[in-house]
Short mmCIF file of C-alpha atoms and ligand atoms in Angstrom, two decimals:
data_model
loop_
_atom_site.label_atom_id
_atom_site.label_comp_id
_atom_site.label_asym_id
_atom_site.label_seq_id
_atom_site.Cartn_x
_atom_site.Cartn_y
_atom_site.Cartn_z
CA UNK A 14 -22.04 -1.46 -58.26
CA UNK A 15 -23.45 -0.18 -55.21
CA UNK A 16 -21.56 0.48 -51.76
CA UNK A 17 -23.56 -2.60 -50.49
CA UNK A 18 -22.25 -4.68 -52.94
CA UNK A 19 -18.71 -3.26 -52.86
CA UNK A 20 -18.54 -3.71 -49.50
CA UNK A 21 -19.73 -7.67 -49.81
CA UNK A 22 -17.14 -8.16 -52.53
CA UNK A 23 -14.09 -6.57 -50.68
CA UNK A 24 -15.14 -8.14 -47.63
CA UNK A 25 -15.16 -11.86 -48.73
CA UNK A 26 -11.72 -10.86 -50.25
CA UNK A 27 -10.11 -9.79 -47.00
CA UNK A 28 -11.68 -13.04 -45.68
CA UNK A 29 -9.80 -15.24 -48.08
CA UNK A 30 -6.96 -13.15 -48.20
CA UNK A 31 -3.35 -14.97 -46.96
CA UNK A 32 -0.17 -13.06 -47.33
CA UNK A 33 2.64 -14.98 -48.31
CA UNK A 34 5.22 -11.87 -47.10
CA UNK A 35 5.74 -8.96 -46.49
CA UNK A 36 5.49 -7.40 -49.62
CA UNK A 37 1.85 -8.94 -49.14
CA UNK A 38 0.96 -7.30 -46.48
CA UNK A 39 2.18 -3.82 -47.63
CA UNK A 40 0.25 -4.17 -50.61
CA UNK A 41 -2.70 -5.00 -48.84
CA UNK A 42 -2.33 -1.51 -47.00
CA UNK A 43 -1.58 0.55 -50.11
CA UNK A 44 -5.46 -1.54 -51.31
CA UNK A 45 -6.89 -0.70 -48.63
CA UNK A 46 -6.33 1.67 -45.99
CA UNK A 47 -4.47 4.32 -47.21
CA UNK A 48 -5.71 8.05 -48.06
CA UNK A 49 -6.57 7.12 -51.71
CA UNK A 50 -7.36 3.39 -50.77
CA UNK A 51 -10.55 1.48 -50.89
CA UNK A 52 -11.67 2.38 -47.35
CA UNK A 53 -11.28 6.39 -47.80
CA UNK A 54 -13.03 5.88 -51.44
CA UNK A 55 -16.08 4.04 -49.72
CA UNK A 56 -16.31 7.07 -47.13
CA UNK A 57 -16.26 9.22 -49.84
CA UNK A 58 -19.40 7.15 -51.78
CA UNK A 59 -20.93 7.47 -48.82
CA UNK A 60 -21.57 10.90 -48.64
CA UNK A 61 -23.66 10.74 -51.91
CA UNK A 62 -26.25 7.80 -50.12
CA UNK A 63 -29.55 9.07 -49.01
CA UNK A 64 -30.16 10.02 -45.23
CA UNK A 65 -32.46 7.16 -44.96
CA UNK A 66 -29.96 4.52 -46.49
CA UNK A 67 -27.09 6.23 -44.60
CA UNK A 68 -28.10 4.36 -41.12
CA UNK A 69 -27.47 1.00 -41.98
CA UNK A 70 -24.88 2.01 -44.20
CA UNK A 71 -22.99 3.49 -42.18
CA UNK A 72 -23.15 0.52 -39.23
CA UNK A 73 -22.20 -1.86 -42.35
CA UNK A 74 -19.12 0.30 -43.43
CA UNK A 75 -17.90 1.02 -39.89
CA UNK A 76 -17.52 -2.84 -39.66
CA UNK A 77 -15.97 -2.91 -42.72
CA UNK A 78 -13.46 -0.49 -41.36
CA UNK A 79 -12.86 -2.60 -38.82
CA UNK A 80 -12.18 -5.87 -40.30
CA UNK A 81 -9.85 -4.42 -42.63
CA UNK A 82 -8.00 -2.72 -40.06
CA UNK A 83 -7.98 -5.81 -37.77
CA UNK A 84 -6.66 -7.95 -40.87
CA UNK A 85 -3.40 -5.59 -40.90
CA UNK A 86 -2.70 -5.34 -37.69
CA UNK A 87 -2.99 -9.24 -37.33
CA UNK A 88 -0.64 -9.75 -40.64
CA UNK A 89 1.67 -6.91 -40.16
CA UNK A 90 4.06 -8.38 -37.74
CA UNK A 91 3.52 -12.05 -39.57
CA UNK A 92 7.13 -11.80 -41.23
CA UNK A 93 9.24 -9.21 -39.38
CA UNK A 94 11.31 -11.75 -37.34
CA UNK A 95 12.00 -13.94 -40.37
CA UNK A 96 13.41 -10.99 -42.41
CA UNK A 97 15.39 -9.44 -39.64
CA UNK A 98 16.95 -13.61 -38.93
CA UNK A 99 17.45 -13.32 -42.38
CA UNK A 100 19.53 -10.48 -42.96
CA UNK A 101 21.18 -10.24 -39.33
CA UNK A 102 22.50 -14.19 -38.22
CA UNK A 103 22.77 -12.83 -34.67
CA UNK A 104 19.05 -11.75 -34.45
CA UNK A 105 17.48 -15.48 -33.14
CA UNK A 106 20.52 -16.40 -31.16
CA UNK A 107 18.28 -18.17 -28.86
CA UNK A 108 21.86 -19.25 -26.86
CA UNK A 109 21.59 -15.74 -25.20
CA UNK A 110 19.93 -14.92 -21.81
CA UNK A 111 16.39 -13.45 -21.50
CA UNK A 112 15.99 -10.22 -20.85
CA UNK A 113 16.06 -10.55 -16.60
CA UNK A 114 13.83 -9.65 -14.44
CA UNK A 115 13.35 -6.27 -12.84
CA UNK A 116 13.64 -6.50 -9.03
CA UNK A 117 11.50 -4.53 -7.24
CA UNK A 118 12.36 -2.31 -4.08
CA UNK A 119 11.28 -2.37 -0.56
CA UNK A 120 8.40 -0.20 0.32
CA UNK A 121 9.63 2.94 2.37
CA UNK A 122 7.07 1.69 5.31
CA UNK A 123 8.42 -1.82 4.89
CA UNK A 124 12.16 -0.69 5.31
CA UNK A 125 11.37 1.74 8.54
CA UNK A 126 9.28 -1.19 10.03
CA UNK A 127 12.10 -3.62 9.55
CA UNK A 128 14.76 -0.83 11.26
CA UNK A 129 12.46 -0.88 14.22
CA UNK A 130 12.14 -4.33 14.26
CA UNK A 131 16.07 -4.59 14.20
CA UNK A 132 16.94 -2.79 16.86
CA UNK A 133 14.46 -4.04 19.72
CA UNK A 134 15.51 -7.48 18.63
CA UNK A 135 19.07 -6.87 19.73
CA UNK A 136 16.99 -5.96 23.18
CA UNK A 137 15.82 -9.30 23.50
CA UNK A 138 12.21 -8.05 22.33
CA UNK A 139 10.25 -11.04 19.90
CA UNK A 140 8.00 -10.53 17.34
CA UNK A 141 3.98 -10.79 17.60
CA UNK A 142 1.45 -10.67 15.75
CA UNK A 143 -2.46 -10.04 15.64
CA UNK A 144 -5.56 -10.39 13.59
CA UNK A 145 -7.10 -7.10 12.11
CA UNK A 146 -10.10 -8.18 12.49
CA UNK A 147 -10.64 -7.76 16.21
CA UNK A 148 -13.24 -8.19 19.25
CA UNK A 149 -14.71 -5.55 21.33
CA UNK A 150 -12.62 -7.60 24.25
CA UNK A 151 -9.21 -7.58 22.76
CA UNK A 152 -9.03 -3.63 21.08
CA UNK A 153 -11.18 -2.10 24.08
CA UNK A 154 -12.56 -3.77 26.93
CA UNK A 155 -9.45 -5.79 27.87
CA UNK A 156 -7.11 -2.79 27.56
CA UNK A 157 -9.64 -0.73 30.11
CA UNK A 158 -11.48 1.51 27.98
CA UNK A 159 -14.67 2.25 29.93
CA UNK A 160 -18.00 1.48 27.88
CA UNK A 161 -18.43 4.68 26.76
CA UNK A 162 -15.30 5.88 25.78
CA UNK A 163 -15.43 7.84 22.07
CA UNK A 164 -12.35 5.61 20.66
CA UNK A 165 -15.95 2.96 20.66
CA UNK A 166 -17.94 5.31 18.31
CA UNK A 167 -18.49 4.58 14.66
CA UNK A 168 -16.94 8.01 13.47
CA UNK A 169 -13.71 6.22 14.76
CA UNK A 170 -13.91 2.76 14.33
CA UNK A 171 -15.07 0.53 11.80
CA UNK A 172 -17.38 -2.07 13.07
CA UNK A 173 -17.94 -4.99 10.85
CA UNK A 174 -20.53 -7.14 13.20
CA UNK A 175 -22.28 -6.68 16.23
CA UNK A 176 -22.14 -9.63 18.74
CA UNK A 177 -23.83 -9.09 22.13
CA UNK A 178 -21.00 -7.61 24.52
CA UNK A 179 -18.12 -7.98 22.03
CA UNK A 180 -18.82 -6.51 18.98
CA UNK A 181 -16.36 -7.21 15.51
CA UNK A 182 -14.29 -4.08 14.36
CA UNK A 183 -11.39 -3.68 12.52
CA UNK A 184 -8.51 -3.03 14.88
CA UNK A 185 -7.90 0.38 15.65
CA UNK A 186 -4.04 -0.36 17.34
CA UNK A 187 -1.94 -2.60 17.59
CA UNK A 188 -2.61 -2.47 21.71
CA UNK A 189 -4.96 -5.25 21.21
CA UNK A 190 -1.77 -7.89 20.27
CA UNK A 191 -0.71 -7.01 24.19
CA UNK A 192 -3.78 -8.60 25.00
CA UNK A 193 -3.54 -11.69 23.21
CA UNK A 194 0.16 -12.05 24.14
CA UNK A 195 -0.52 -11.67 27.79
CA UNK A 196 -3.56 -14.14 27.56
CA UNK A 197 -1.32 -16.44 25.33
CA UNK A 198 0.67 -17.63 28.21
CA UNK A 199 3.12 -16.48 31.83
CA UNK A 200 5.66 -13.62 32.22
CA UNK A 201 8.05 -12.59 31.47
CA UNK A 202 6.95 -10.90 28.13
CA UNK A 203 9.20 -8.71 25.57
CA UNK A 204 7.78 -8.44 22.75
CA UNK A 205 7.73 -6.17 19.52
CA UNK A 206 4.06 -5.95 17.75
CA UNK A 207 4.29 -4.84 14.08
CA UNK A 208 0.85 -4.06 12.04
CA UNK A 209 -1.95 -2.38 10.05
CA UNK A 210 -4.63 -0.39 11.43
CA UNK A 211 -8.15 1.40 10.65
CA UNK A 212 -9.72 3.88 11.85
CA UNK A 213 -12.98 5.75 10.22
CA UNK A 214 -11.40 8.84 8.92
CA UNK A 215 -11.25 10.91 5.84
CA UNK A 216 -8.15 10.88 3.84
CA UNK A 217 -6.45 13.25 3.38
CA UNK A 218 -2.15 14.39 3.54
CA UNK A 219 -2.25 14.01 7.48
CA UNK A 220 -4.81 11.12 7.53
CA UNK A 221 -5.83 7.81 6.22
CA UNK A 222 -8.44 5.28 7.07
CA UNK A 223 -5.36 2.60 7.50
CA UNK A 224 -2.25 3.41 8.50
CA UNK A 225 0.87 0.84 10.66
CA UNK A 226 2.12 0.91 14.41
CA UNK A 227 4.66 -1.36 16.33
CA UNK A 228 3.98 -2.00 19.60
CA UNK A 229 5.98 -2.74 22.51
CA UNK A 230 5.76 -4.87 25.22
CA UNK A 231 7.93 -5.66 28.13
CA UNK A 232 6.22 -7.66 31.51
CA UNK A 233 8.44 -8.81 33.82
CA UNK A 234 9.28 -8.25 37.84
CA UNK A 235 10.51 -5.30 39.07
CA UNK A 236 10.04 -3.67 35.35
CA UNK A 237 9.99 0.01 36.24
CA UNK A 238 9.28 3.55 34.59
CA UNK A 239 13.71 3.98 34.70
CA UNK A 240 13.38 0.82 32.31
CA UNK A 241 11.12 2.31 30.01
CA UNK A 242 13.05 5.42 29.51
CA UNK A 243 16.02 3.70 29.18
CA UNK A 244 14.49 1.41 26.36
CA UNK A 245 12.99 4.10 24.59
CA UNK A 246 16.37 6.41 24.80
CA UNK A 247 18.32 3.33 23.45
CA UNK A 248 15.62 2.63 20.55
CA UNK A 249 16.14 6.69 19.41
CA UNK A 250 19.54 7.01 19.69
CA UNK A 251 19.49 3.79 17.22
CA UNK A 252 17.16 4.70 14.45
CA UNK A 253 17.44 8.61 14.65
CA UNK A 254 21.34 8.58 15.45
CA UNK A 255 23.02 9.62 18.77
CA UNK A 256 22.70 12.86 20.10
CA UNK A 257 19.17 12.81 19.38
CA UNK A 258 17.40 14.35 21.99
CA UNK A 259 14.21 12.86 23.87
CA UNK A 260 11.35 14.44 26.73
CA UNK A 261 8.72 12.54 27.75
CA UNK A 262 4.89 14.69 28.76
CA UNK A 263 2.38 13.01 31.04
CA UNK A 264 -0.70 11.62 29.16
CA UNK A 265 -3.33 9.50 29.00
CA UNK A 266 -4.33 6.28 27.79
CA UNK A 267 -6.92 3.73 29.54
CA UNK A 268 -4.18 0.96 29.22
CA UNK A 269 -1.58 2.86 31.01
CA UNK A 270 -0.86 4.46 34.67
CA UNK A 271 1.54 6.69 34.59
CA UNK A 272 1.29 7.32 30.74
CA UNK A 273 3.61 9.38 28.71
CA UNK A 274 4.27 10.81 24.91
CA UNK A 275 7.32 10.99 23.55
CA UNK A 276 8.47 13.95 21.61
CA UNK A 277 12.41 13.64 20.19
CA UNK A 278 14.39 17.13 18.91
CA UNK A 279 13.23 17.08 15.43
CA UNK A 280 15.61 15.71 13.19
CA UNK A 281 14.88 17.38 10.50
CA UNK A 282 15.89 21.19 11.94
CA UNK A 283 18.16 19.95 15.19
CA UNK A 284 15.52 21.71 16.93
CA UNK A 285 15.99 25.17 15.47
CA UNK A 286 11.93 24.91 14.23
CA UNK A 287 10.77 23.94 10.98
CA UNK A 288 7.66 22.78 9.15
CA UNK A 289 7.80 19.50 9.99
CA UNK A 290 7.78 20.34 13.90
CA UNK A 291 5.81 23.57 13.29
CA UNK A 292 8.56 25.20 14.84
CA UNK A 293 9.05 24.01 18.37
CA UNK A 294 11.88 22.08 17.42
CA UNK A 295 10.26 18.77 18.93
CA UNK A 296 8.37 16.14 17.17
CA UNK A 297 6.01 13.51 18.88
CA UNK A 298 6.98 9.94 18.03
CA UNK A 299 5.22 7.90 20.25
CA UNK A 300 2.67 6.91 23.56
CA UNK A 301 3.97 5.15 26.42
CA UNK A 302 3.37 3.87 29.93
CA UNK A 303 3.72 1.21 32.70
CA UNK A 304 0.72 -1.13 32.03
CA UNK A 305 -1.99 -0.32 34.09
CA UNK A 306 -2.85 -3.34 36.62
CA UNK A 307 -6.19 -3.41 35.49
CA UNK A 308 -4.99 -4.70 32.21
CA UNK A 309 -2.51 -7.64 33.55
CA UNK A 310 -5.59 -8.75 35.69
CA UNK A 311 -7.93 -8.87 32.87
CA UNK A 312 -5.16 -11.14 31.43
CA UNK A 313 -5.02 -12.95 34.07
CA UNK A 314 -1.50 -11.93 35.03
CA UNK A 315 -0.80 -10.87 39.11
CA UNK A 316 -0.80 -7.30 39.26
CA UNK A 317 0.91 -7.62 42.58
CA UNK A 318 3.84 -9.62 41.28
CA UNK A 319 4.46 -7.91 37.73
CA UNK A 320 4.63 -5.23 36.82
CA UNK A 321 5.85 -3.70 33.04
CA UNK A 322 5.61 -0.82 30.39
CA UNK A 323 4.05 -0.72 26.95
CA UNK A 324 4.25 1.73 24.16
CA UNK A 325 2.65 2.34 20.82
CA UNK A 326 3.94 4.61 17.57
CA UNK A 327 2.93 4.89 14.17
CA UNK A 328 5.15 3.68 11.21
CA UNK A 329 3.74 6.07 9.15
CA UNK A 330 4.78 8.97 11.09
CA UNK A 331 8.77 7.87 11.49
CA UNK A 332 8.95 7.14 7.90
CA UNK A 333 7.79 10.74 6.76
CA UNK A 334 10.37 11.93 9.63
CA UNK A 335 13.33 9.89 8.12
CA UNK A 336 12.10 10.36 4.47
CA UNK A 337 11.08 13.98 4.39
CA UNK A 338 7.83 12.54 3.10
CA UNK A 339 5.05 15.12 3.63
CA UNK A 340 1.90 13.04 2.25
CA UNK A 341 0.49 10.04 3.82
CA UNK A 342 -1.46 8.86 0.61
CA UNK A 343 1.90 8.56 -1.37
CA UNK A 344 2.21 5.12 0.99
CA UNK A 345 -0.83 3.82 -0.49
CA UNK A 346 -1.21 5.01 -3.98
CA UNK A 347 1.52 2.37 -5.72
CA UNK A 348 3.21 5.31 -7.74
CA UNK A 349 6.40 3.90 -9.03
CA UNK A 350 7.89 7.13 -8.79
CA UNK A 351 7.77 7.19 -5.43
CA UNK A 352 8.25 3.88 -4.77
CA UNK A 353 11.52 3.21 -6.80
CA UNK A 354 13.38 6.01 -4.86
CA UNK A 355 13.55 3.38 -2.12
CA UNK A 356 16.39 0.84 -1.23
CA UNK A 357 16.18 -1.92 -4.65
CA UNK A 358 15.74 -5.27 -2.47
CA UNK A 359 18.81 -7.86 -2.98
CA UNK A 360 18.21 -11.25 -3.13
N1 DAH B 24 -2.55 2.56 21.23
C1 DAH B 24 -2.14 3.94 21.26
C2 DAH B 24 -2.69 4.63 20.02
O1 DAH B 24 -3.04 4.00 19.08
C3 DAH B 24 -0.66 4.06 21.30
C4 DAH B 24 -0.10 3.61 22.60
C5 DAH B 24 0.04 4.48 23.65
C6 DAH B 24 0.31 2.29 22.76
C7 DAH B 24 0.57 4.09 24.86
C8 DAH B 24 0.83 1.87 24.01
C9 DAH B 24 0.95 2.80 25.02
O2 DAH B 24 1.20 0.63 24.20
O3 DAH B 24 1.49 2.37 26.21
O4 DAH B 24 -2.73 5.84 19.99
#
């Protein structure tokens, strides 16, 4: 008989085969796909066939292969619960409960976020929140950024549409929810902004082209830079525990006048220097400032009457400080190593 024929013959038996147990199905895989089985013995005819024959033989007995590999796997496991029911009573009991479910845990950015949250809450602060997808008006022009200011190019941003005067862009901060609060309706504001934001970098351990601030908001009369620090000194204190030092250094920011960063004694080395605060013993945590009145008027809010601060810090940057976490892209890359050493969620 030739391998052709062979192969037709054990083919159309495979196709009619049924096993009726077990013991069916092992014999079937002593026939055929053992070392000395039917399968091995046709690759071993097969070295005798003629170069020219061997192409479409070979397709034909590869499929072969196949199919009577396929056949096994789809019988083997045909009659393994009946046997095990049958010699073990317990082995159906399907009185007892399913196997659970896993719960997950909360994401390390999800838990520092919700900390912040906490705490300005008990301040009176609400929550807000923007769209990422944001205008020209609400992320720049509103907040005082001059036309040409570099925050505007496309190494830094992300446009998605240009639209004459107010082009679309993914929000770079979450300043632009200040906006839309003040233009939402009358002081007095306090409000907390939580949220993701891009910005057109390359990722790397320090960077990422998304990353998550809270912002802060507080419009009111008579608000003043004393209230700020206050606020701020509370808000530390809280997440970073007392005795935690804070100094504020002049800046800059368009939206602000007076504006201010934030650096607090590194928690990490109690200000004796370390890695994390490349050895000055301080660690920047956040901007701040009183609003600049050029931003209340362009929300229509009287710059003469109110007056308030605002300030800005990145998620990202607290959790690596209260984590030890020295990689941005473990946030983002879904490892369930990292992600299970966090607080399991309870329902
Ligand atoms: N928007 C600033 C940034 O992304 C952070 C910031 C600074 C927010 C000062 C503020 C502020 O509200 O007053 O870098």
């Amino acid at each position: 008989m030739s391998i052709q024929e062979k192969i037709d013959q054990y083919t159309e038996e495979i196709n009619n085969w049924t096993p009726r147990s077990q013991q069916d199905v092992e014999d079937y895989r002593l026939k055929f796909l053992v070392a000395k089985g039917i399968v091995k013995g046709l690759f071993e005819d097969f070295k005798s066939v003629s170069s020219e024959d061997k192409r479409i033989l070979g397709k034909v007995l590869n499929e072969f292969k196949q199919l009577s590999e396929a056949k096994y796997v789809e019988t083997k496991d045909l009659f393994e619960v009946s046997a095990s029911a049958s010699n073990d009573s317990n082995a159906q009991d399907l009185t007892l409960p399913g196997p659970g479910f896993e719960i997950g845990t909360r994401h390390p950015l999800s838990l520092v976020r919700k900390e912040i949250v906490e705490i300005f809450k008990k301040l009176g602060f609400i929550v807000a929140e923007g769209p990422e997808i944001e205008d020209d008006w609400h992320n720049f022009s509103a907040l005082n950024f001059p036309e040409e200011h570099p925050a505007r190019d496309m190494q830094d941003t992300f446009f998605i549409q240009k639209q004459e005067g107010n082009d679309i862009a993914l929000r770079t901060h979450t300043s632009s929810v200040q906006v839309r609060m003040m233009e939402s309706g009358t002081p007095p504001f306090r409000a907390i902004m939580p949220g993701r934001v891009y910005r057109n970098e390359a990722i790397s351990a320090r960077a990422h082209c998304f990353f998550h601030q809270v912002e802060g908001l507080y419009i009111d009369e008579g608000v003043s830079f004393a209230d700020l620090k206050q606020t701020l000194y509370h808000f530390v204190q809280e997440l970073f525990g007392e005795g935690t030092k804070v100094r504020f250094r002049p800046s800059y920011f368009p939206f602000t006048e007076p504006s201010a960063e934030m650096d607090i004694s590194c928690t990490i080395c109690k200000g004796a220097g370390c890695n994390m605060c490349k050895y000055t013993g301080w660690v920047e945590i956040l901007g701040c400032g009183m609003v600049d009145p050029n931003v209340l008027e362009n929300s229509k809010i009287d710059a003469r009457k109110y007056t308030g601060f605002a300030f800005g810090m990145g998620i990202e940057r607290i959790t690596n400080l209260k984590y030890e976490i020295k990689d941005l892209r473990l946030f983002s890359e879904n490892d369930i190593r990292f992600l299970k050493q966090f607080e399991t969620e309870t329902i």
